[in-house]
Amino acid sequence: MSLENISSNRSFGGWHKQYTHTSRTVHCNMRFAIFLPPQASESNRVPVLYWLSGLTCSDENFMQKAGAHRVAAELGIAIVAPDTSPRGDNIPDDPEGAYDFGIGAGFYLNATEAPWNRFYHMYDYVVKELPAVIEAHFPVSDVKAISGHSMGGHGALTIALKNSDDYRSVSAFSPIVNPAAVPWGEKAFTNYLGEDRQTWLEYDSCALIKKAEKHLPMLIDQGDGDQFLHEQLKPGNLLQAAEEVGYPLELRMQEGYDHSYYFISSFIEDHLRFHGEHLK
């Protein structure tokens, strides 16, 4: 598979680069960003943290705003940030142009309902296609962790819970932990997956954590000043589900913090060091 490098920037002794490629999974050109730390070389393939962004975001938000490169360079961790959905003129979108569904809002699932089911297979893209591309073209190993924010936190948690042998650790900022029971998830899941709510639970962390066969180290940070906390995020639901089955979840409520990248940049070092311990 050919990649097109569209930007390269030196950063903390490493490189931040953007690429596009033609995806077989979502049937369009996809863009991703990668930060390669200075330790990365053909003789020293480094582990990877996959970062999944939230509603309205692309690969650029985290790389430009989170301030993650310095610590990733110190720890020798590559970071890969995919886009949040397929994009293009032929990609179906929310008919009303809303931000919480369609382009920019793929919800990291495999859609089963037309017309979304031809393109919106972000689950397979993140779990299968993208890691294969990254490991084939860059000096990285198959040792990986996953993290994300909001919708991307939902994606990181569900992907890790469904593929626990593939990841060493998982973390999230302000994740949508119970999408089957909140407005964002209900809208997206009805359109992407249909009316059968039982099928929704395959992408709901509160349901998945109760049947997890393997316990991954899991860290979640949530601001108590988050404007979406009570209606859309509901971290207490996941904490309760984890306690019911003895899943070792660390949930940290951070006083006064909101849903923005100011919050993420304040605690991203903690998350990188958390993953660094498990990626060794």
PDB file of N, CA, C and O in Angstrom, residues 159-229:
ATOM      1  N   ILE A 159     -12.689  -0.673  22.044  1.00  0.00           N
ATOM      2  CA  ILE A 159     -11.717  -1.436  21.259  1.00  0.00           C
ATOM      3  C   ILE A 159     -10.801  -2.234  22.177  1.00  0.00           C
ATOM      4  O   ILE A 159     -10.519  -3.414  21.925  1.00  0.00           O
ATOM      5  N   ALA A 160     -10.345  -1.634  23.255  1.00  0.00           N
ATOM      6  CA  ALA A 160      -9.473  -2.356  24.185  1.00  0.00           C
ATOM      7  C   ALA A 160     -10.213  -3.502  24.872  1.00  0.00           C
ATOM      8  O   ALA A 160      -9.666  -4.603  25.031  1.00  0.00           O
ATOM      9  N   LEU A 161     -11.454  -3.259  25.260  1.00  0.00           N
ATOM     10  CA  LEU A 161     -12.217  -4.303  25.943  1.00  0.00           C
ATOM     11  C   LEU A 161     -12.532  -5.480  25.012  1.00  0.00           C
ATOM     12  O   LEU A 161     -12.600  -6.628  25.453  1.00  0.00           O
ATOM     13  N   LYS A 162     -12.692  -5.203  23.717  1.00  0.00           N
ATOM     14  CA  LYS A 162     -13.013  -6.257  22.756  1.00  0.00           C
ATOM     15  C   LYS A 162     -11.764  -6.935  22.197  1.00  0.00           C
ATOM     16  O   LYS A 162     -11.866  -8.002  21.575  1.00  0.00           O
ATOM     17  N   ASN A 163     -10.593  -6.325  22.408  1.00  0.00           N
ATOM     18  CA  ASN A 163      -9.348  -6.848  21.840  1.00  0.00           C
ATOM     19  C   ASN A 163      -8.226  -6.785  22.876  1.00  0.00           C
ATOM     20  O   ASN A 163      -7.141  -6.276  22.617  1.00  0.00           O
ATOM     21  N   SER A 164      -8.490  -7.334  24.043  1.00  0.00           N
ATOM     22  CA  SER A 164      -7.574  -7.149  25.169  1.00  0.00           C
ATOM     23  C   SER A 164      -6.216  -7.804  24.959  1.00  0.00           C
ATOM     24  O   SER A 164      -5.231  -7.422  25.608  1.00  0.00           O
ATOM     25  N   ASP A 165      -6.118  -8.774  24.068  1.00  0.00           N
ATOM     26  CA  ASP A 165      -4.813  -9.388  23.793  1.00  0.00           C
ATOM     27  C   ASP A 165      -3.936  -8.501  22.911  1.00  0.00           C
ATOM     28  O   ASP A 165      -2.727  -8.739  22.808  1.00  0.00           O
ATOM     29  N   ASP A 166      -4.523  -7.499  22.287  1.00  0.00           N
ATOM     30  CA  ASP A 166      -3.779  -6.673  21.334  1.00  0.00           C
ATOM     31  C   ASP A 166      -3.182  -5.417  21.951  1.00  0.00           C
ATOM     32  O   ASP A 166      -2.364  -4.744  21.311  1.00  0.00           O
ATOM     33  N   TYR A 167      -3.600  -5.052  23.164  1.00  0.00           N
ATOM     34  CA  TYR A 167      -3.164  -3.805  23.779  1.00  0.00           C
ATOM     35  C   TYR A 167      -2.629  -4.072  25.180  1.00  0.00           C
ATOM     36  O   TYR A 167      -3.128  -4.950  25.890  1.00  0.00           O
ATOM     37  N   ARG A 168      -1.634  -3.280  25.573  1.00  0.00           N
ATOM     38  CA  ARG A 168      -1.057  -3.418  26.900  1.00  0.00           C
ATOM     39  C   ARG A 168      -1.805  -2.595  27.949  1.00  0.00           C
ATOM     40  O   ARG A 168      -1.778  -2.930  29.127  1.00  0.00           O
ATOM     41  N   SER A 169      -2.447  -1.509  27.510  1.00  0.00           N
ATOM     42  CA  SER A 169      -3.121  -0.611  28.446  1.00  0.00           C
ATOM     43  C   SER A 169      -4.091   0.264  27.671  1.00  0.00           C
ATOM     44  O   SER A 169      -4.009   0.398  26.443  1.00  0.00           O
ATOM     45  N   VAL A 170      -5.010   0.901  28.413  1.00  0.00           N
ATOM     46  CA  VAL A 170      -6.001   1.775  27.792  1.00  0.00           C
ATOM     47  C   VAL A 170      -6.277   2.942  28.726  1.00  0.00           C
ATOM     48  O   VAL A 170      -6.294   2.783  29.948  1.00  0.00           O
ATOM     49  N   SER A 171      -6.463   4.116  28.142  1.00  0.00           N
ATOM     50  CA  SER A 171      -6.843   5.273  28.953  1.00  0.00           C
ATOM     51  C   SER A 171      -7.795   6.143  28.157  1.00  0.00           C
ATOM     52  O   SER A 171      -7.954   5.984  26.944  1.00  0.00           O
ATOM     53  N   ALA A 172      -8.431   7.087  28.850  1.00  0.00           N
ATOM     54  CA  ALA A 172      -9.393   7.959  28.173  1.00  0.00           C
ATOM     55  C   ALA A 172      -9.566   9.247  28.961  1.00  0.00           C
ATOM     56  O   ALA A 172      -9.418   9.277  30.191  1.00  0.00           O
ATOM     57  N   PHE A 173      -9.880  10.298  28.233  1.00  0.00           N
ATOM     58  CA  PHE A 173     -10.301  11.567  28.800  1.00  0.00           C
ATOM     59  C   PHE A 173     -11.772  11.766  28.456  1.00  0.00           C
ATOM     60  O   PHE A 173     -12.166  11.662  27.282  1.00  0.00           O
ATOM     61  N   SER A 174     -12.583  12.024  29.456  1.00  0.00           N
ATOM     62  CA  SER A 174     -13.997  12.383  29.253  1.00  0.00           C
ATOM     63  C   SER A 174     -14.709  11.447  28.285  1.00  0.00           C
ATOM     64  O   SER A 174     -15.380  11.897  27.335  1.00  0.00           O
ATOM     65  N   PRO A 175     -14.603  10.130  28.449  1.00  0.00           N
ATOM     66  CA  PRO A 175     -15.186   9.217  27.456  1.00  0.00           C
ATOM     67  C   PRO A 175     -16.705   9.109  27.558  1.00  0.00           C
ATOM     68  O   PRO A 175     -17.290   9.293  28.626  1.00  0.00           O
ATOM     69  N   ILE A 176     -17.334   8.809  26.425  1.00  0.00           N
ATOM     70  CA  ILE A 176     -18.753   8.434  26.414  1.00  0.00           C
ATOM     71  C   ILE A 176     -18.792   6.955  26.797  1.00  0.00           C
ATOM     72  O   ILE A 176     -18.584   6.083  25.956  1.00  0.00           O
ATOM     73  N   VAL A 177     -19.041   6.641  28.048  1.00  0.00           N
ATOM     74  CA  VAL A 177     -18.875   5.267  28.519  1.00  0.00           C
ATOM     75  C   VAL A 177     -20.119   4.410  28.340  1.00  0.00           C
ATOM     76  O   VAL A 177     -20.033   3.183  28.347  1.00  0.00           O
ATOM     77  N   ASN A 178     -21.271   5.048  28.182  1.00  0.00           N
ATOM     78  CA  ASN A 178     -22.534   4.303  28.113  1.00  0.00           C
ATOM     79  C   ASN A 178     -23.372   4.822  26.946  1.00  0.00           C
ATOM     80  O   ASN A 178     -24.498   5.289  27.121  1.00  0.00           O
ATOM     81  N   PRO A 179     -22.827   4.759  25.709  1.00  0.00           N
ATOM     82  CA  PRO A 179     -23.500   5.395  24.568  1.00  0.00           C
ATOM     83  C   PRO A 179     -24.892   4.854  24.285  1.00  0.00           C
ATOM     84  O   PRO A 179     -25.728   5.565  23.716  1.00  0.00           O
ATOM     85  N   ALA A 180     -25.169   3.607  24.673  1.00  0.00           N
ATOM     86  CA  ALA A 180     -26.494   3.040  24.436  1.00  0.00           C
ATOM     87  C   ALA A 180     -27.566   3.725  25.268  1.00  0.00           C
ATOM     88  O   ALA A 180     -28.761   3.504  25.032  1.00  0.00           O
ATOM     89  N   ALA A 181     -27.151   4.581  26.213  1.00  0.00           N
ATOM     90  CA  ALA A 181     -28.123   5.192  27.116  1.00  0.00           C
ATOM     91  C   ALA A 181     -28.009   6.713  27.166  1.00  0.00           C
ATOM     92  O   ALA A 181     -28.538   7.336  28.096  1.00  0.00           O
ATOM     93  N   VAL A 182     -27.344   7.325  26.177  1.00  0.00           N
ATOM     94  CA  VAL A 182     -27.218   8.786  26.172  1.00  0.00           C
ATOM     95  C   VAL A 182     -27.535   9.312  24.767  1.00  0.00           C
ATOM     96  O   VAL A 182     -27.434   8.576  23.784  1.00  0.00           O
ATOM     97  N   PRO A 183     -27.926  10.595  24.656  1.00  0.00           N
ATOM     98  CA  PRO A 183     -28.387  11.116  23.364  1.00  0.00           C
ATOM     99  C   PRO A 183     -27.390  10.986  22.221  1.00  0.00           C
ATOM    100  O   PRO A 183     -27.789  10.642  21.090  1.00  0.00           O
ATOM    101  N   TRP A 184     -26.102  11.289  22.445  1.00  0.00           N
ATOM    102  CA  TRP A 184     -25.128  11.154  21.365  1.00  0.00           C
ATOM    103  C   TRP A 184     -25.121   9.733  20.805  1.00  0.00           C
ATOM    104  O   TRP A 184     -25.167   9.516  19.606  1.00  0.00           O
ATOM    105  N   GLY A 185     -25.037   8.767  21.720  1.00  0.00           N
ATOM    106  CA  GLY A 185     -24.978   7.381  21.289  1.00  0.00           C
ATOM    107  C   GLY A 185     -26.274   6.894  20.673  1.00  0.00           C
ATOM    108  O   GLY A 185     -26.263   6.159  19.672  1.00  0.00           O
ATOM    109  N   GLU A 186     -27.393   7.278  21.250  1.00  0.00           N
ATOM    110  CA  GLU A 186     -28.679   6.825  20.717  1.00  0.00           C
ATOM    111  C   GLU A 186     -28.873   7.291  19.279  1.00  0.00           C
ATOM    112  O   GLU A 186     -29.347   6.522  18.429  1.00  0.00           O
ATOM    113  N   LYS A 187     -28.502   8.523  18.999  1.00  0.00           N
ATOM    114  CA  LYS A 187     -28.631   9.031  17.632  1.00  0.00           C
ATOM    115  C   LYS A 187     -27.710   8.274  16.682  1.00  0.00           C
ATOM    116  O   LYS A 187     -28.137   7.791  15.628  1.00  0.00           O
ATOM    117  N   ALA A 188     -26.440   8.156  17.060  1.00  0.00           N
ATOM    118  CA  ALA A 188     -25.465   7.502  16.183  1.00  0.00           C
ATOM    119  C   ALA A 188     -25.786   6.024  16.001  1.00  0.00           C
ATOM    120  O   ALA A 188     -25.767   5.499  14.878  1.00  0.00           O
ATOM    121  N   PHE A 189     -26.084   5.341  17.085  1.00  0.00           N
ATOM    122  CA  PHE A 189     -26.308   3.900  17.012  1.00  0.00           C
ATOM    123  C   PHE A 189     -27.575   3.562  16.232  1.00  0.00           C
ATOM    124  O   PHE A 189     -27.610   2.572  15.496  1.00  0.00           O
ATOM    125  N   THR A 190     -28.634   4.364  16.383  1.00  0.00           N
ATOM    126  CA  THR A 190     -29.865   4.118  15.627  1.00  0.00           C
ATOM    127  C   THR A 190     -29.586   4.176  14.127  1.00  0.00           C
ATOM    128  O   THR A 190     -30.055   3.327  13.361  1.00  0.00           O
ATOM    129  N   ASN A 191     -28.817   5.167  13.721  1.00  0.00           N
ATOM    130  CA  ASN A 191     -28.511   5.323  12.292  1.00  0.00           C
ATOM    131  C   ASN A 191     -27.510   4.298  11.793  1.00  0.00           C
ATOM    132  O   ASN A 191     -27.699   3.692  10.734  1.00  0.00           O
ATOM    133  N   TYR A 192     -26.436   4.092  12.539  1.00  0.00           N
ATOM    134  CA  TYR A 192     -25.379   3.187  12.085  1.00  0.00           C
ATOM    135  C   TYR A 192     -25.730   1.712  12.261  1.00  0.00           C
ATOM    136  O   TYR A 192     -25.359   0.872  11.440  1.00  0.00           O
ATOM    137  N   LEU A 193     -26.450   1.378  13.348  1.00  0.00           N
ATOM    138  CA  LEU A 193     -26.648  -0.021  13.717  1.00  0.00           C
ATOM    139  C   LEU A 193     -28.097  -0.481  13.662  1.00  0.00           C
ATOM    140  O   LEU A 193     -28.356  -1.687  13.768  1.00  0.00           O
ATOM    141  N   GLY A 194     -29.034   0.415  13.543  1.00  0.00           N
ATOM    142  CA  GLY A 194     -30.436   0.023  13.488  1.00  0.00           C
ATOM    143  C   GLY A 194     -31.140   0.137  14.829  1.00  0.00           C
ATOM    144  O   GLY A 194     -30.573   0.607  15.823  1.00  0.00           O
ATOM    145  N   GLU A 195     -32.361  -0.326  14.870  1.00  0.00           N
ATOM    146  CA  GLU A 195     -33.218  -0.134  16.040  1.00  0.00           C
ATOM    147  C   GLU A 195     -33.016  -1.163  17.149  1.00  0.00           C
ATOM    148  O   GLU A 195     -33.478  -0.960  18.273  1.00  0.00           O
ATOM    149  N   ASP A 196     -32.356  -2.274  16.871  1.00  0.00           N
ATOM    150  CA  ASP A 196     -32.172  -3.326  17.873  1.00  0.00           C
ATOM    151  C   ASP A 196     -31.121  -2.899  18.889  1.00  0.00           C
ATOM    152  O   ASP A 196     -29.923  -2.955  18.635  1.00  0.00           O
ATOM    153  N   ARG A 197     -31.569  -2.479  20.045  1.00  0.00           N
ATOM    154  CA  ARG A 197     -30.654  -1.954  21.056  1.00  0.00           C
ATOM    155  C   ARG A 197     -29.698  -3.019  21.596  1.00  0.00           C
ATOM    156  O   ARG A 197     -28.664  -2.685  22.163  1.00  0.00           O
ATOM    157  N   GLN A 198     -30.043  -4.272  21.441  1.00  0.00           N
ATOM    158  CA  GLN A 198     -29.144  -5.324  21.907  1.00  0.00           C
ATOM    159  C   GLN A 198     -27.830  -5.295  21.127  1.00  0.00           C
ATOM    160  O   GLN A 198     -26.766  -5.546  21.685  1.00  0.00           O
ATOM    161  N   THR A 199     -27.915  -4.966  19.848  1.00  0.00           N
ATOM    162  CA  THR A 199     -26.691  -4.894  19.043  1.00  0.00           C
ATOM    163  C   THR A 199     -25.818  -3.709  19.455  1.00  0.00           C
ATOM    164  O   THR A 199     -24.600  -3.721  19.245  1.00  0.00           O
ATOM    165  N   TRP A 200     -26.433  -2.690  20.024  1.00  0.00           N
ATOM    166  CA  TRP A 200     -25.673  -1.523  20.461  1.00  0.00           C
ATOM    167  C   TRP A 200     -24.666  -1.877  21.560  1.00  0.00           C
ATOM    168  O   TRP A 200     -23.625  -1.237  21.687  1.00  0.00           O
ATOM    169  N   LEU A 201     -25.001  -2.878  22.352  1.00  0.00           N
ATOM    170  CA  LEU A 201     -24.163  -3.197  23.511  1.00  0.00           C
ATOM    171  C   LEU A 201     -22.790  -3.701  23.119  1.00  0.00           C
ATOM    172  O   LEU A 201     -21.874  -3.721  23.944  1.00  0.00           O
ATOM    173  N   GLU A 202     -22.620  -4.112  21.861  1.00  0.00           N
ATOM    174  CA  GLU A 202     -21.295  -4.516  21.386  1.00  0.00           C
ATOM    175  C   GLU A 202     -20.341  -3.340  21.279  1.00  0.00           C
ATOM    176  O   GLU A 202     -19.137  -3.528  21.080  1.00  0.00           O
ATOM    177  N   TYR A 203     -20.880  -2.121  21.408  1.00  0.00           N
ATOM    178  CA  TYR A 203     -20.050  -0.917  21.377  1.00  0.00           C
ATOM    179  C   TYR A 203     -20.333  -0.042  22.593  1.00  0.00           C
ATOM    180  O   TYR A 203     -20.230   1.182  22.517  1.00  0.00           O
ATOM    181  N   ASP A 204     -20.658  -0.654  23.707  1.00  0.00           N
ATOM    182  CA  ASP A 204     -20.964   0.074  24.936  1.00  0.00           C
ATOM    183  C   ASP A 204     -20.038  -0.425  26.040  1.00  0.00           C
ATOM    184  O   ASP A 204     -20.080  -1.601  26.421  1.00  0.00           O
ATOM    185  N   SER A 205     -19.192   0.449  26.566  1.00  0.00           N
ATOM    186  CA  SER A 205     -18.190   0.030  27.546  1.00  0.00           C
ATOM    187  C   SER A 205     -18.807  -0.528  28.823  1.00  0.00           C
ATOM    188  O   SER A 205     -18.249  -1.444  29.438  1.00  0.00           O
ATOM    189  N   CYS A 206     -19.965   0.002  29.221  1.00  0.00           N
ATOM    190  CA  CYS A 206     -20.591  -0.491  30.450  1.00  0.00           C
ATOM    191  C   CYS A 206     -21.034  -1.940  30.301  1.00  0.00           C
ATOM    192  O   CYS A 206     -20.995  -2.704  31.272  1.00  0.00           O
ATOM    193  N   ALA A 207     -21.448  -2.317  29.097  1.00  0.00           N
ATOM    194  CA  ALA A 207     -21.815  -3.713  28.852  1.00  0.00           C
ATOM    195  C   ALA A 207     -20.576  -4.569  28.645  1.00  0.00           C
ATOM    196  O   ALA A 207     -20.480  -5.687  29.171  1.00  0.00           O
ATOM    197  N   LEU A 208     -19.599  -4.064  27.914  1.00  0.00           N
ATOM    198  CA  LEU A 208     -18.416  -4.861  27.582  1.00  0.00           C
ATOM    199  C   LEU A 208     -17.550  -5.155  28.795  1.00  0.00           C
ATOM    200  O   LEU A 208     -16.964  -6.235  28.896  1.00  0.00           O
ATOM    201  N   ILE A 209     -17.468  -4.216  29.721  1.00  0.00           N
ATOM    202  CA  ILE A 209     -16.580  -4.423  30.868  1.00  0.00           C
ATOM    203  C   ILE A 209     -17.090  -5.561  31.758  1.00  0.00           C
ATOM    204  O   ILE A 209     -16.307  -6.231  32.429  1.00  0.00           O
ATOM    205  N   LYS A 210     -18.409  -5.792  31.725  1.00  0.00           N
ATOM    206  CA  LYS A 210     -18.980  -6.844  32.562  1.00  0.00           C
ATOM    207  C   LYS A 210     -18.645  -8.246  32.053  1.00  0.00           C
ATOM    208  O   LYS A 210     -18.728  -9.214  32.809  1.00  0.00           O
ATOM    209  N   LYS A 211     -18.268  -8.356  30.766  1.00  0.00           N
ATOM    210  CA  LYS A 211     -17.944  -9.683  30.232  1.00  0.00           C
ATOM    211  C   LYS A 211     -16.488  -9.780  29.776  1.00  0.00           C
ATOM    212  O   LYS A 211     -16.120 -10.714  29.060  1.00  0.00           O
ATOM    213  N   ALA A 212     -15.676  -8.830  30.211  1.00  0.00           N
ATOM    214  CA  ALA A 212     -14.261  -8.846  29.834  1.00  0.00           C
ATOM    215  C   ALA A 212     -13.565 -10.041  30.471  1.00  0.00           C
ATOM    216  O   ALA A 212     -13.656 -10.255  31.682  1.00  0.00           O
ATOM    217  N   GLU A 213     -12.872 -10.820  29.652  1.00  0.00           N
ATOM    218  CA  GLU A 213     -12.163 -11.999  30.151  1.00  0.00           C
ATOM    219  C   GLU A 213     -10.764 -11.667  30.636  1.00  0.00           C
ATOM    220  O   GLU A 213     -10.177 -12.427  31.411  1.00  0.00           O
ATOM    221  N   LYS A 214     -10.225 -10.546  30.181  1.00  0.00           N
ATOM    222  CA  LYS A 214      -8.889 -10.128  30.575  1.00  0.00           C
ATOM    223  C   LYS A 214      -8.954  -8.690  31.056  1.00  0.00           C
ATOM    224  O   LYS A 214      -9.642  -7.861  30.458  1.00  0.00           O
ATOM    225  N   HIS A 215      -8.258  -8.389  32.139  1.00  0.00           N
ATOM    226  CA  HIS A 215      -8.287  -7.051  32.703  1.00  0.00           C
ATOM    227  C   HIS A 215      -7.049  -6.276  32.274  1.00  0.00           C
ATOM    228  O   HIS A 215      -5.926  -6.625  32.648  1.00  0.00           O
ATOM    229  N   LEU A 216      -7.243  -5.233  31.482  1.00  0.00           N
ATOM    230  CA  LEU A 216      -6.151  -4.351  31.101  1.00  0.00           C
ATOM    231  C   LEU A 216      -6.031  -3.207  32.103  1.00  0.00           C
ATOM    232  O   LEU A 216      -7.045  -2.765  32.663  1.00  0.00           O
ATOM    233  N   PRO A 217      -4.833  -2.690  32.319  1.00  0.00           N
ATOM    234  CA  PRO A 217      -4.716  -1.454  33.102  1.00  0.00           C
ATOM    235  C   PRO A 217      -5.525  -0.350  32.422  1.00  0.00           C
ATOM    236  O   PRO A 217      -5.389  -0.124  31.216  1.00  0.00           O
ATOM    237  N   MET A 218      -6.384   0.325  33.187  1.00  0.00           N
ATOM    238  CA  MET A 218      -7.310   1.304  32.623  1.00  0.00           C
ATOM    239  C   MET A 218      -7.320   2.560  33.473  1.00  0.00           C
ATOM    240  O   MET A 218      -7.553   2.506  34.678  1.00  0.00           O
ATOM    241  N   LEU A 219      -7.055   3.706  32.849  1.00  0.00           N
ATOM    242  CA  LEU A 219      -7.043   5.006  33.518  1.00  0.00           C
ATOM    243  C   LEU A 219      -8.003   5.939  32.800  1.00  0.00           C
ATOM    244  O   LEU A 219      -7.938   6.086  31.578  1.00  0.00           O
ATOM    245  N   ILE A 220      -8.877   6.593  33.561  1.00  0.00           N
ATOM    246  CA  ILE A 220      -9.812   7.573  32.993  1.00  0.00           C
ATOM    247  C   ILE A 220      -9.722   8.856  33.801  1.00  0.00           C
ATOM    248  O   ILE A 220      -9.785   8.841  35.030  1.00  0.00           O
ATOM    249  N   ASP A 221      -9.573   9.975  33.101  1.00  0.00           N
ATOM    250  CA  ASP A 221      -9.667  11.290  33.720  1.00  0.00           C
ATOM    251  C   ASP A 221     -10.930  11.975  33.231  1.00  0.00           C
ATOM    252  O   ASP A 221     -11.236  11.965  32.025  1.00  0.00           O
ATOM    253  N   GLN A 222     -11.653  12.576  34.171  1.00  0.00           N
ATOM    254  CA  GLN A 222     -12.899  13.273  33.864  1.00  0.00           C
ATOM    255  C   GLN A 222     -12.952  14.573  34.650  1.00  0.00           C
ATOM    256  O   GLN A 222     -12.765  14.578  35.867  1.00  0.00           O
ATOM    257  N   GLY A 223     -13.189  15.675  33.965  1.00  0.00           N
ATOM    258  CA  GLY A 223     -13.346  16.950  34.650  1.00  0.00           C
ATOM    259  C   GLY A 223     -14.735  17.097  35.241  1.00  0.00           C
ATOM    260  O   GLY A 223     -15.727  16.781  34.575  1.00  0.00           O
ATOM    261  N   ASP A 224     -14.809  17.592  36.471  1.00  0.00           N
ATOM    262  CA  ASP A 224     -16.141  17.747  37.068  1.00  0.00           C
ATOM    263  C   ASP A 224     -16.824  19.035  36.614  1.00  0.00           C
ATOM    264  O   ASP A 224     -17.990  19.263  36.940  1.00  0.00           O
ATOM    265  N   GLY A 225     -16.118  19.863  35.836  1.00  0.00           N
ATOM    266  CA  GLY A 225     -16.725  21.038  35.229  1.00  0.00           C
ATOM    267  C   GLY A 225     -17.085  20.832  33.771  1.00  0.00           C
ATOM    268  O   GLY A 225     -17.388  21.805  33.065  1.00  0.00           O
ATOM    269  N   ASP A 226     -17.081  19.597  33.324  1.00  0.00           N
ATOM    270  CA  ASP A 226     -17.374  19.252  31.932  1.00  0.00           C
ATOM    271  C   ASP A 226     -18.857  19.485  31.644  1.00  0.00           C
ATOM    272  O   ASP A 226     -19.732  18.946  32.332  1.00  0.00           O
ATOM    273  N   GLN A 227     -19.137  20.266  30.593  1.00  0.00           N
ATOM    274  CA  GLN A 227     -20.521  20.602  30.278  1.00  0.00           C
ATOM    275  C   GLN A 227     -21.332  19.407  29.803  1.00  0.00           C
ATOM    276  O   GLN A 227     -22.570  19.447  29.774  1.00  0.00           O
ATOM    277  N   PHE A 228     -20.659  18.315  29.430  1.00  0.00           N
ATOM    278  CA  PHE A 228     -21.356  17.123  28.944  1.00  0.00           C
ATOM    279  C   PHE A 228     -21.412  15.997  29.979  1.00  0.00           C
ATOM    280  O   PHE A 228     -21.912  14.912  29.684  1.00  0.00           O
ATOM    281  N   LEU A 229     -20.895  16.264  31.161  1.00  0.00           N
ATOM    282  CA  LEU A 229     -20.701  15.211  32.156  1.00  0.00           C
ATOM    283  C   LEU A 229     -21.974  14.440  32.477  1.00  0.00           C
ATOM    284  O   LEU A 229     -22.000  13.206  32.406  1.00  0.00           O
TER     285      LEU A 229
END
